[in-house]
Short mmCIF file of C-alpha atoms and ligand atoms in Angstrom, two decimals:
data_model
loop_
_atom_site.label_atom_id
_atom_site.label_comp_id
_atom_site.label_asym_id
_atom_site.label_seq_id
_atom_site.Cartn_x
_atom_site.Cartn_y
_atom_site.Cartn_z
CA MET A 1 -62.99 46.11 -58.98
CA ASN A 2 -61.24 48.58 -61.26
CA MET A 3 -60.30 48.20 -64.93
CA THR A 4 -59.32 51.79 -65.75
CA SER A 5 -57.05 51.77 -68.79
CA TYR A 6 -56.25 53.32 -72.15
CA MET A 7 -54.55 51.54 -75.05
CA PRO A 8 -55.30 53.09 -78.45
CA VAL A 9 -52.85 51.03 -80.60
CA ARG A 10 -54.24 49.08 -83.56
CA LEU A 11 -52.48 45.80 -82.86
CA PHE A 12 -51.91 43.00 -85.37
CA THR A 13 -50.19 39.76 -84.42
CA GLY A 14 -49.49 36.43 -86.08
CA GLU A 15 -47.46 35.16 -88.99
CA GLY A 16 -47.53 37.42 -92.04
CA CYS A 17 -49.39 40.24 -90.26
CA VAL A 18 -47.22 43.04 -91.76
CA LYS A 19 -47.79 42.04 -95.38
CA ALA A 20 -51.47 41.39 -94.68
CA HIS A 21 -52.08 45.02 -93.66
CA PRO A 22 -50.27 47.41 -96.02
CA GLU A 23 -53.07 49.96 -95.57
CA GLU A 24 -51.99 50.52 -91.95
CA PHE A 25 -48.73 51.97 -93.26
CA GLN A 26 -49.96 53.71 -96.36
CA LYS A 27 -52.76 55.64 -94.66
CA LEU A 28 -50.35 57.39 -92.26
CA GLY A 29 -48.35 59.32 -94.84
CA LYS A 30 -46.37 59.37 -98.04
CA ARG A 31 -42.75 59.02 -96.93
CA PRO A 32 -41.81 57.22 -93.69
CA LEU A 33 -38.53 57.34 -91.85
CA ILE A 34 -37.69 53.74 -90.96
CA VAL A 35 -35.78 53.46 -87.69
CA THR A 36 -33.91 50.21 -86.97
CA GLY A 37 -30.87 48.72 -85.27
CA ARG A 38 -27.97 47.50 -87.36
CA THR A 39 -29.08 43.92 -88.01
CA SER A 40 -32.32 42.55 -86.53
CA ALA A 41 -34.71 44.30 -88.93
CA LYS A 42 -32.83 42.85 -91.89
CA VAL A 43 -32.00 39.37 -90.54
CA SER A 44 -35.54 38.80 -89.28
CA GLY A 45 -37.10 39.64 -92.65
CA ALA A 46 -39.19 42.42 -91.07
CA LEU A 47 -37.60 45.22 -93.10
CA ASP A 48 -38.31 43.39 -96.38
CA ASP A 49 -41.92 42.84 -95.33
CA VAL A 50 -42.35 46.52 -94.43
CA LEU A 51 -40.86 47.62 -97.76
CA GLU A 52 -43.27 45.27 -99.52
CA ALA A 53 -46.18 46.73 -97.55
CA LEU A 54 -45.08 50.23 -98.60
CA ASP A 55 -45.52 49.05 -102.19
CA GLY A 56 -42.85 51.24 -103.76
CA ALA A 57 -43.58 54.38 -101.72
CA PRO A 58 -40.39 56.32 -101.01
CA SER A 59 -38.86 55.79 -97.56
CA VAL A 60 -35.71 56.79 -95.72
CA LEU A 61 -33.73 54.34 -93.56
CA PHE A 62 -31.88 55.14 -90.34
CA ASP A 63 -30.30 51.83 -89.24
CA ARG A 64 -27.88 52.83 -86.52
CA ILE A 65 -29.87 52.58 -83.29
CA SER A 66 -27.73 50.90 -80.64
CA GLN A 67 -28.88 48.48 -77.96
CA ASN A 68 -29.52 51.19 -75.38
CA PRO A 69 -30.74 53.91 -77.73
CA LEU A 70 -28.90 57.20 -77.46
CA LEU A 71 -30.61 60.56 -77.53
CA THR A 72 -27.85 61.75 -79.87
CA ASP A 73 -28.78 59.02 -82.39
CA CYS A 74 -32.46 59.93 -82.09
CA ARG A 75 -31.57 63.54 -82.88
CA GLU A 76 -29.60 62.41 -85.93
CA ALA A 77 -32.52 60.29 -87.14
CA ALA A 78 -34.95 63.18 -86.57
CA ALA A 79 -32.72 65.49 -88.63
CA LEU A 80 -32.76 62.90 -91.42
CA ALA A 81 -36.57 62.78 -91.25
CA LEU A 82 -36.76 66.57 -91.47
CA ALA A 83 -34.28 66.81 -94.34
CA ASN A 84 -36.31 64.27 -96.31
CA GLU A 85 -39.73 65.62 -95.34
CA CYS A 86 -40.77 62.30 -93.80
CA ASP A 87 -44.33 62.40 -92.48
CA TYR A 88 -44.36 59.32 -90.22
CA VAL A 89 -41.94 57.00 -88.45
CA ILE A 90 -41.75 53.20 -88.60
CA GLY A 91 -39.72 51.54 -85.86
CA ILE A 92 -38.56 47.98 -86.57
CA GLY A 93 -36.76 45.93 -83.97
CA GLY A 94 -36.66 45.11 -80.30
CA GLY A 95 -37.27 47.62 -77.54
CA SER A 96 -34.39 49.89 -78.50
CA PRO A 97 -35.43 50.77 -82.08
CA LEU A 98 -39.09 50.94 -81.05
CA ASP A 99 -38.40 53.32 -78.16
CA ALA A 100 -36.03 55.32 -80.39
CA ALA A 101 -38.74 55.60 -83.08
CA LYS A 102 -41.07 57.17 -80.51
CA CYS A 103 -38.43 59.70 -79.50
CA VAL A 104 -37.56 60.44 -83.14
CA ALA A 105 -41.25 61.08 -83.90
CA VAL A 106 -41.32 63.70 -81.14
CA LEU A 107 -38.04 65.35 -82.16
CA ALA A 108 -38.84 65.42 -85.87
CA ALA A 109 -42.08 67.30 -85.16
CA ASN A 110 -40.34 69.65 -82.72
CA PRO A 111 -36.91 70.48 -84.15
CA GLY A 112 -34.36 72.18 -81.92
CA MET A 113 -35.85 71.04 -78.60
CA THR A 114 -33.43 70.78 -75.71
CA GLN A 115 -33.28 67.63 -73.60
CA GLU A 116 -35.11 69.48 -70.84
CA GLU A 117 -37.89 70.53 -73.20
CA LEU A 118 -38.16 66.98 -74.54
CA TYR A 119 -38.52 65.50 -71.07
CA SER A 120 -40.90 68.26 -69.95
CA LEU A 121 -43.46 66.49 -72.18
CA LYS A 122 -44.84 69.91 -73.14
CA TRP A 123 -44.19 69.77 -76.85
CA PRO A 124 -45.43 72.54 -79.16
CA ASN A 125 -46.29 70.06 -81.92
CA THR A 126 -47.85 66.60 -81.91
CA PRO A 127 -45.29 63.86 -82.71
CA LEU A 128 -45.31 62.28 -86.16
CA PRO A 129 -47.47 59.13 -86.36
CA ILE A 130 -45.59 55.98 -85.31
CA VAL A 131 -45.79 52.36 -86.47
CA ALA A 132 -44.04 49.71 -84.37
CA VAL A 133 -42.90 46.41 -85.87
CA GLY A 134 -41.50 44.14 -83.17
CA THR A 135 -38.73 41.63 -83.82
CA SER A 136 -38.11 40.40 -80.26
CA ALA A 137 -40.43 39.07 -77.56
CA GLY A 138 -39.84 41.09 -74.44
CA THR A 139 -40.20 44.85 -74.54
CA GLY A 140 -43.94 45.22 -75.06
CA SER A 141 -43.06 48.68 -76.41
CA GLU A 142 -45.47 47.98 -79.28
CA VAL A 143 -48.40 48.70 -76.96
CA THR A 144 -47.01 51.35 -74.61
CA LYS A 145 -46.58 55.12 -74.56
CA VAL A 146 -43.11 54.78 -73.04
CA ALA A 147 -39.66 55.42 -74.50
CA VAL A 148 -36.48 54.72 -72.51
CA ILE A 149 -33.56 56.66 -73.96
CA THR A 150 -29.93 56.97 -72.84
CA VAL A 151 -29.15 60.66 -72.45
CA PRO A 152 -25.69 62.27 -72.63
CA GLY A 153 -23.87 61.23 -69.45
CA GLY A 154 -24.97 57.62 -69.89
CA ARG A 155 -28.16 57.48 -67.82
CA LYS A 156 -31.34 55.77 -69.06
CA LYS A 157 -34.30 58.10 -68.79
CA SER A 158 -37.88 57.18 -69.54
CA MET A 159 -40.65 59.39 -70.83
CA HIS A 160 -44.35 58.64 -71.09
CA HIS A 161 -46.84 60.45 -73.25
CA VAL A 162 -50.10 59.35 -74.86
CA ASP A 163 -48.94 60.86 -78.17
CA MET A 164 -46.15 58.27 -78.23
CA PHE A 165 -48.55 55.35 -78.55
CA PRO A 166 -47.97 53.81 -81.98
CA LYS A 167 -50.90 54.23 -84.37
CA ALA A 168 -50.39 50.61 -85.38
CA ALA A 169 -48.19 47.78 -84.10
CA PHE A 170 -47.25 44.44 -85.60
CA GLY A 171 -46.07 41.32 -83.82
CA ASP A 172 -45.03 38.48 -86.11
CA PRO A 173 -43.42 35.75 -83.97
CA ALA A 174 -41.57 34.42 -87.05
CA TYR A 175 -39.29 37.48 -86.84
CA THR A 176 -37.93 36.13 -83.55
CA LEU A 177 -36.83 32.77 -85.01
CA SER A 178 -33.35 34.10 -85.81
CA LEU A 179 -32.63 35.21 -82.23
CA SER A 180 -30.03 33.35 -80.15
CA PRO A 181 -31.16 31.35 -77.07
CA GLU A 182 -29.33 33.85 -74.80
CA PHE A 183 -31.01 36.89 -76.34
CA THR A 184 -34.37 35.11 -76.33
CA ALA A 185 -34.01 34.29 -72.64
CA SER A 186 -32.97 37.85 -71.74
CA THR A 187 -35.96 39.37 -73.55
CA ALA A 188 -38.37 36.75 -72.15
CA ILE A 189 -37.29 37.53 -68.59
CA ASP A 190 -37.75 41.24 -69.33
CA ALA A 191 -41.39 40.44 -70.12
CA ILE A 192 -41.67 38.36 -66.93
CA ALA A 193 -40.23 41.31 -65.01
CA HIS A 194 -42.74 43.71 -66.61
CA ALA A 195 -45.63 41.44 -65.71
CA THR A 196 -44.48 40.65 -62.19
CA GLU A 197 -43.53 44.21 -61.27
CA SER A 198 -46.86 45.35 -62.64
CA TYR A 199 -48.78 42.79 -60.57
CA PHE A 200 -47.19 44.11 -57.38
CA SER A 201 -47.59 47.80 -58.24
CA ARG A 202 -49.84 49.96 -56.10
CA LEU A 203 -51.34 51.15 -59.39
CA ALA A 204 -52.36 47.63 -60.42
CA ASN A 205 -56.01 46.96 -61.15
CA ASP A 206 -58.01 43.94 -62.16
CA LEU A 207 -57.16 44.31 -65.84
CA SER A 208 -53.41 44.86 -65.38
CA GLN A 209 -53.19 41.87 -63.02
CA THR A 210 -55.08 39.69 -65.48
CA TYR A 211 -52.55 40.68 -68.16
CA ALA A 212 -49.66 40.07 -65.75
CA VAL A 213 -50.83 36.58 -64.85
CA LYS A 214 -51.41 35.69 -68.50
CA ALA A 215 -47.89 36.85 -69.41
CA ASN A 216 -46.36 34.61 -66.75
CA ARG A 217 -48.51 31.65 -67.75
CA LEU A 218 -47.60 31.96 -71.43
CA ILE A 219 -43.89 32.63 -71.03
CA LEU A 220 -42.73 30.48 -68.10
CA PRO A 221 -43.24 27.02 -69.66
CA VAL A 222 -41.37 28.14 -72.80
CA LEU A 223 -38.60 29.68 -70.72
CA GLU A 224 -38.19 26.38 -68.88
CA LYS A 225 -37.92 24.60 -72.23
CA LEU A 226 -35.36 27.12 -73.47
CA LEU A 227 -33.26 26.85 -70.31
CA SER A 228 -33.21 23.07 -70.59
CA GLY A 229 -31.51 23.48 -73.99
CA ASP A 230 -34.44 22.67 -76.28
CA VAL A 231 -34.79 24.47 -79.60
CA LEU A 232 -37.94 26.58 -79.65
CA THR A 233 -40.59 26.01 -82.31
CA LEU A 234 -42.58 28.75 -83.99
CA ASP A 235 -45.46 27.88 -81.64
CA ASP A 236 -43.17 28.42 -78.65
CA ARG A 237 -42.03 31.73 -80.14
CA SER A 238 -45.65 32.73 -80.59
CA LEU A 239 -46.33 32.07 -76.89
CA LEU A 240 -43.32 34.20 -75.92
CA TYR A 241 -44.34 36.99 -78.25
CA HIS A 242 -47.92 37.14 -77.10
CA GLY A 243 -46.75 36.86 -73.50
CA SER A 244 -44.53 39.89 -74.02
CA ILE A 245 -47.48 41.86 -75.38
CA TYR A 246 -49.46 40.95 -72.27
CA GLY A 247 -46.52 42.24 -70.22
CA GLY A 248 -46.59 45.48 -72.20
CA LEU A 249 -50.34 45.83 -71.67
CA ALA A 250 -49.80 45.36 -67.92
CA ILE A 251 -47.10 48.05 -67.58
CA ASN A 252 -49.11 50.33 -69.81
CA ILE A 253 -51.48 50.57 -66.84
CA THR A 254 -49.00 50.49 -63.96
CA GLY A 255 -45.44 51.19 -65.15
CA THR A 256 -42.59 49.16 -63.66
CA CYS A 257 -41.27 48.92 -60.08
CA LEU A 258 -38.01 48.28 -58.22
CA PRO A 259 -36.35 45.67 -60.49
CA HIS A 260 -36.49 48.02 -63.50
CA ALA A 261 -35.44 51.07 -61.46
CA MET A 262 -32.39 49.22 -60.09
CA GLY A 263 -31.77 47.22 -63.25
CA TYR A 264 -30.96 50.39 -65.18
CA LEU A 265 -27.84 50.80 -63.02
CA LEU A 266 -26.52 47.37 -64.03
CA THR A 267 -27.07 48.13 -67.70
CA GLU A 268 -25.61 51.64 -67.59
CA ASP A 269 -22.51 50.93 -65.50
CA TYR A 270 -21.89 47.20 -65.88
CA GLY A 271 -23.16 46.44 -69.40
CA ILE A 272 -25.66 43.76 -68.31
CA PRO A 273 -28.42 43.29 -70.96
CA HIS A 274 -31.66 44.99 -69.91
CA GLY A 275 -33.81 41.90 -69.23
CA ASN A 276 -31.13 40.12 -67.20
CA ALA A 277 -30.29 43.33 -65.36
CA CYS A 278 -33.89 43.68 -64.16
CA ALA A 279 -34.22 39.96 -63.38
CA VAL A 280 -31.26 40.17 -60.98
CA PHE A 281 -33.57 42.12 -58.64
CA LEU A 282 -36.64 39.88 -58.96
CA PRO A 283 -35.74 37.57 -56.02
CA ALA A 284 -35.37 40.58 -53.69
CA PHE A 285 -38.58 42.08 -55.07
CA ILE A 286 -40.52 38.89 -54.35
CA ARG A 287 -38.98 38.66 -50.87
CA ILE A 288 -40.09 42.23 -50.10
CA ASN A 289 -43.60 41.49 -51.33
CA ARG A 290 -43.72 38.22 -49.41
CA THR A 291 -43.08 40.31 -46.26
CA ASN A 292 -45.21 43.36 -47.05
CA VAL A 293 -48.16 41.81 -48.93
CA PRO A 294 -48.19 38.07 -48.14
CA ASP A 295 -51.76 37.49 -49.29
CA LEU A 296 -51.16 39.19 -52.63
CA THR A 297 -47.96 37.18 -53.06
CA ASP A 298 -49.82 33.92 -52.37
CA ARG A 299 -52.49 34.95 -54.86
CA PHE A 300 -49.88 35.78 -57.53
CA PHE A 301 -48.20 32.37 -57.37
CA ARG A 302 -51.55 30.60 -57.18
CA GLU A 303 -52.80 32.44 -60.26
CA ILE A 304 -49.69 31.88 -62.38
CA GLY A 305 -49.63 28.18 -61.42
CA TYR A 306 -46.06 28.11 -60.12
CA SER A 307 -44.70 27.93 -56.57
CA ASP A 308 -42.31 30.62 -55.29
CA GLU A 309 -39.49 28.06 -55.34
CA THR A 310 -40.03 26.92 -58.94
CA TRP A 311 -40.50 30.48 -60.21
CA LEU A 312 -37.35 31.69 -58.43
CA GLN A 313 -35.44 28.63 -59.65
CA ILE A 314 -36.24 29.58 -63.25
CA VAL A 315 -34.99 33.13 -62.64
CA ARG A 316 -31.82 31.89 -60.93
CA THR A 317 -31.08 29.35 -63.67
CA LEU A 318 -31.36 32.10 -66.26
CA LEU A 319 -28.99 34.32 -64.29
CA LYS A 320 -26.44 31.67 -63.34
CA ASP A 321 -23.71 33.08 -65.59
CA ILE A 322 -24.30 36.71 -64.66
CA CYS A 323 -21.55 37.99 -62.41
CA VAL A 324 -21.29 41.59 -61.34
CA THR A 325 -19.05 43.10 -58.69
CA ILE A 326 -20.34 46.36 -57.24
CA GLU A 327 -17.77 48.15 -55.12
CA GLU A 328 -18.82 49.97 -51.95
CA ASP A 329 -18.08 53.40 -53.42
CA ALA A 330 -20.37 52.61 -56.37
CA ILE A 331 -23.14 51.64 -53.94
CA GLU A 332 -22.67 54.95 -52.13
CA LYS A 333 -22.65 56.87 -55.40
CA ALA A 334 -25.92 55.21 -56.50
CA HIS A 335 -27.63 55.81 -53.13
CA ASP A 336 -29.39 59.05 -54.09
CA ARG A 337 -31.01 57.39 -57.10
CA TRP A 338 -33.20 55.33 -54.79
CA ILE A 339 -34.46 58.26 -52.71
CA ASN A 340 -37.96 59.25 -53.84
CA ASN A 341 -37.62 57.03 -56.90
CA SER A 342 -41.14 56.97 -58.36
CA SER A 343 -40.87 53.37 -59.63
CA ILE A 344 -39.63 52.06 -56.29
CA LYS A 345 -42.32 54.00 -54.45
CA LYS A 346 -44.96 52.29 -56.56
CA GLY A 347 -44.18 49.02 -54.78
CA TRP A 348 -45.85 47.91 -51.54
CA GLY A 349 -44.40 48.89 -48.18
CA ASN A 350 -41.67 51.36 -47.41
CA ILE A 351 -38.49 50.63 -49.36
CA PRO A 352 -35.87 53.11 -48.13
CA ALA A 353 -32.71 53.83 -50.12
CA GLU A 354 -30.69 51.96 -47.46
CA MET A 355 -32.61 48.79 -48.33
CA CYS A 356 -31.67 49.30 -51.99
CA ASP A 357 -28.00 49.66 -50.93
CA GLU A 358 -28.31 46.32 -49.10
CA ILE A 359 -29.87 44.67 -52.16
CA LEU A 360 -26.91 45.84 -54.26
CA ARG A 361 -24.47 44.33 -51.71
CA GLU A 362 -26.46 41.11 -51.79
CA ILE A 363 -26.39 40.70 -55.59
CA SER A 364 -22.74 41.75 -55.92
CA LYS A 365 -20.45 38.79 -56.44
CA PRO A 366 -16.67 39.16 -56.17
CA LYS A 367 -14.70 38.51 -59.35
CA ILE A 368 -12.90 35.16 -59.16
FE1 LIG B 401 -38.05 46.21 -69.57
#
């Protein structure tokens, strides 16, 4: 048995957790830069709660992080932090603002770094302290050291560094009440993808697999309810939120595998939302594992309490309206991405780039 892990975030969850712990903000500095998207931080009530927790302390707001956060926007936010002498960063939102906040914290402490220097992870100065306030149930970014940023040229690039763990993270499920059923489903399946990919990673250990199973067990019944058209209660939202944190804890140990590696392509070039884009590859991922590690696959479905068929049916129901046509030249162009891809290599068995090409052909549906 192996439980090797490291997760230094002070995590608070439950209704009202932000306002209940103002000291977690105040002790980190005098003037935070608050990094958000355009709407969710405000609509959810999270921004108001954070401002209340700051208790009148000066803060600076950067509220222009887009859904797939751009490195250029992170640079702009970091410049704003520098100009205003901000001494810590608060990210409020779903995965995009939280990942952006991590990148901004690095850039603000290391002005003038090139993209290469940023991704080298050899930074002269320690990033500014980070607080993460989640407003969606999917990313798990609250408890990870990962930031996925879209670099000039349009590719999503992830970086991992222990100094990007938030000092504190808050997960109030009430912030997710204002999210649409479609967005809720897409973020929930992102968490399912995190957990499932993590379970089948070669880096998985007893702790990460326990987290992965728990995430599936918490999220799947609520996802079924959501897909049947029911309105989710706050209790349901709480299960989704805590499930997403379990997913984050799982990938904190293992990282993600093939569905995330290939899902980035669908988001970058076809505009498919991140969670759905990864979920498109889950049936193929399960099929590969069923072939390469049948006993582990049996154990997974036994532990989560769902059969292969029911689990796959949930994924397919969620994806029923997703239609993407991938032309042969696009498959050829993407081919090199799958060669020596570290996330794909983390999965069991040999998954050559040609198999990834085939998977793309399989998921491609002609436009009607
Ligand atoms: Fe994800």
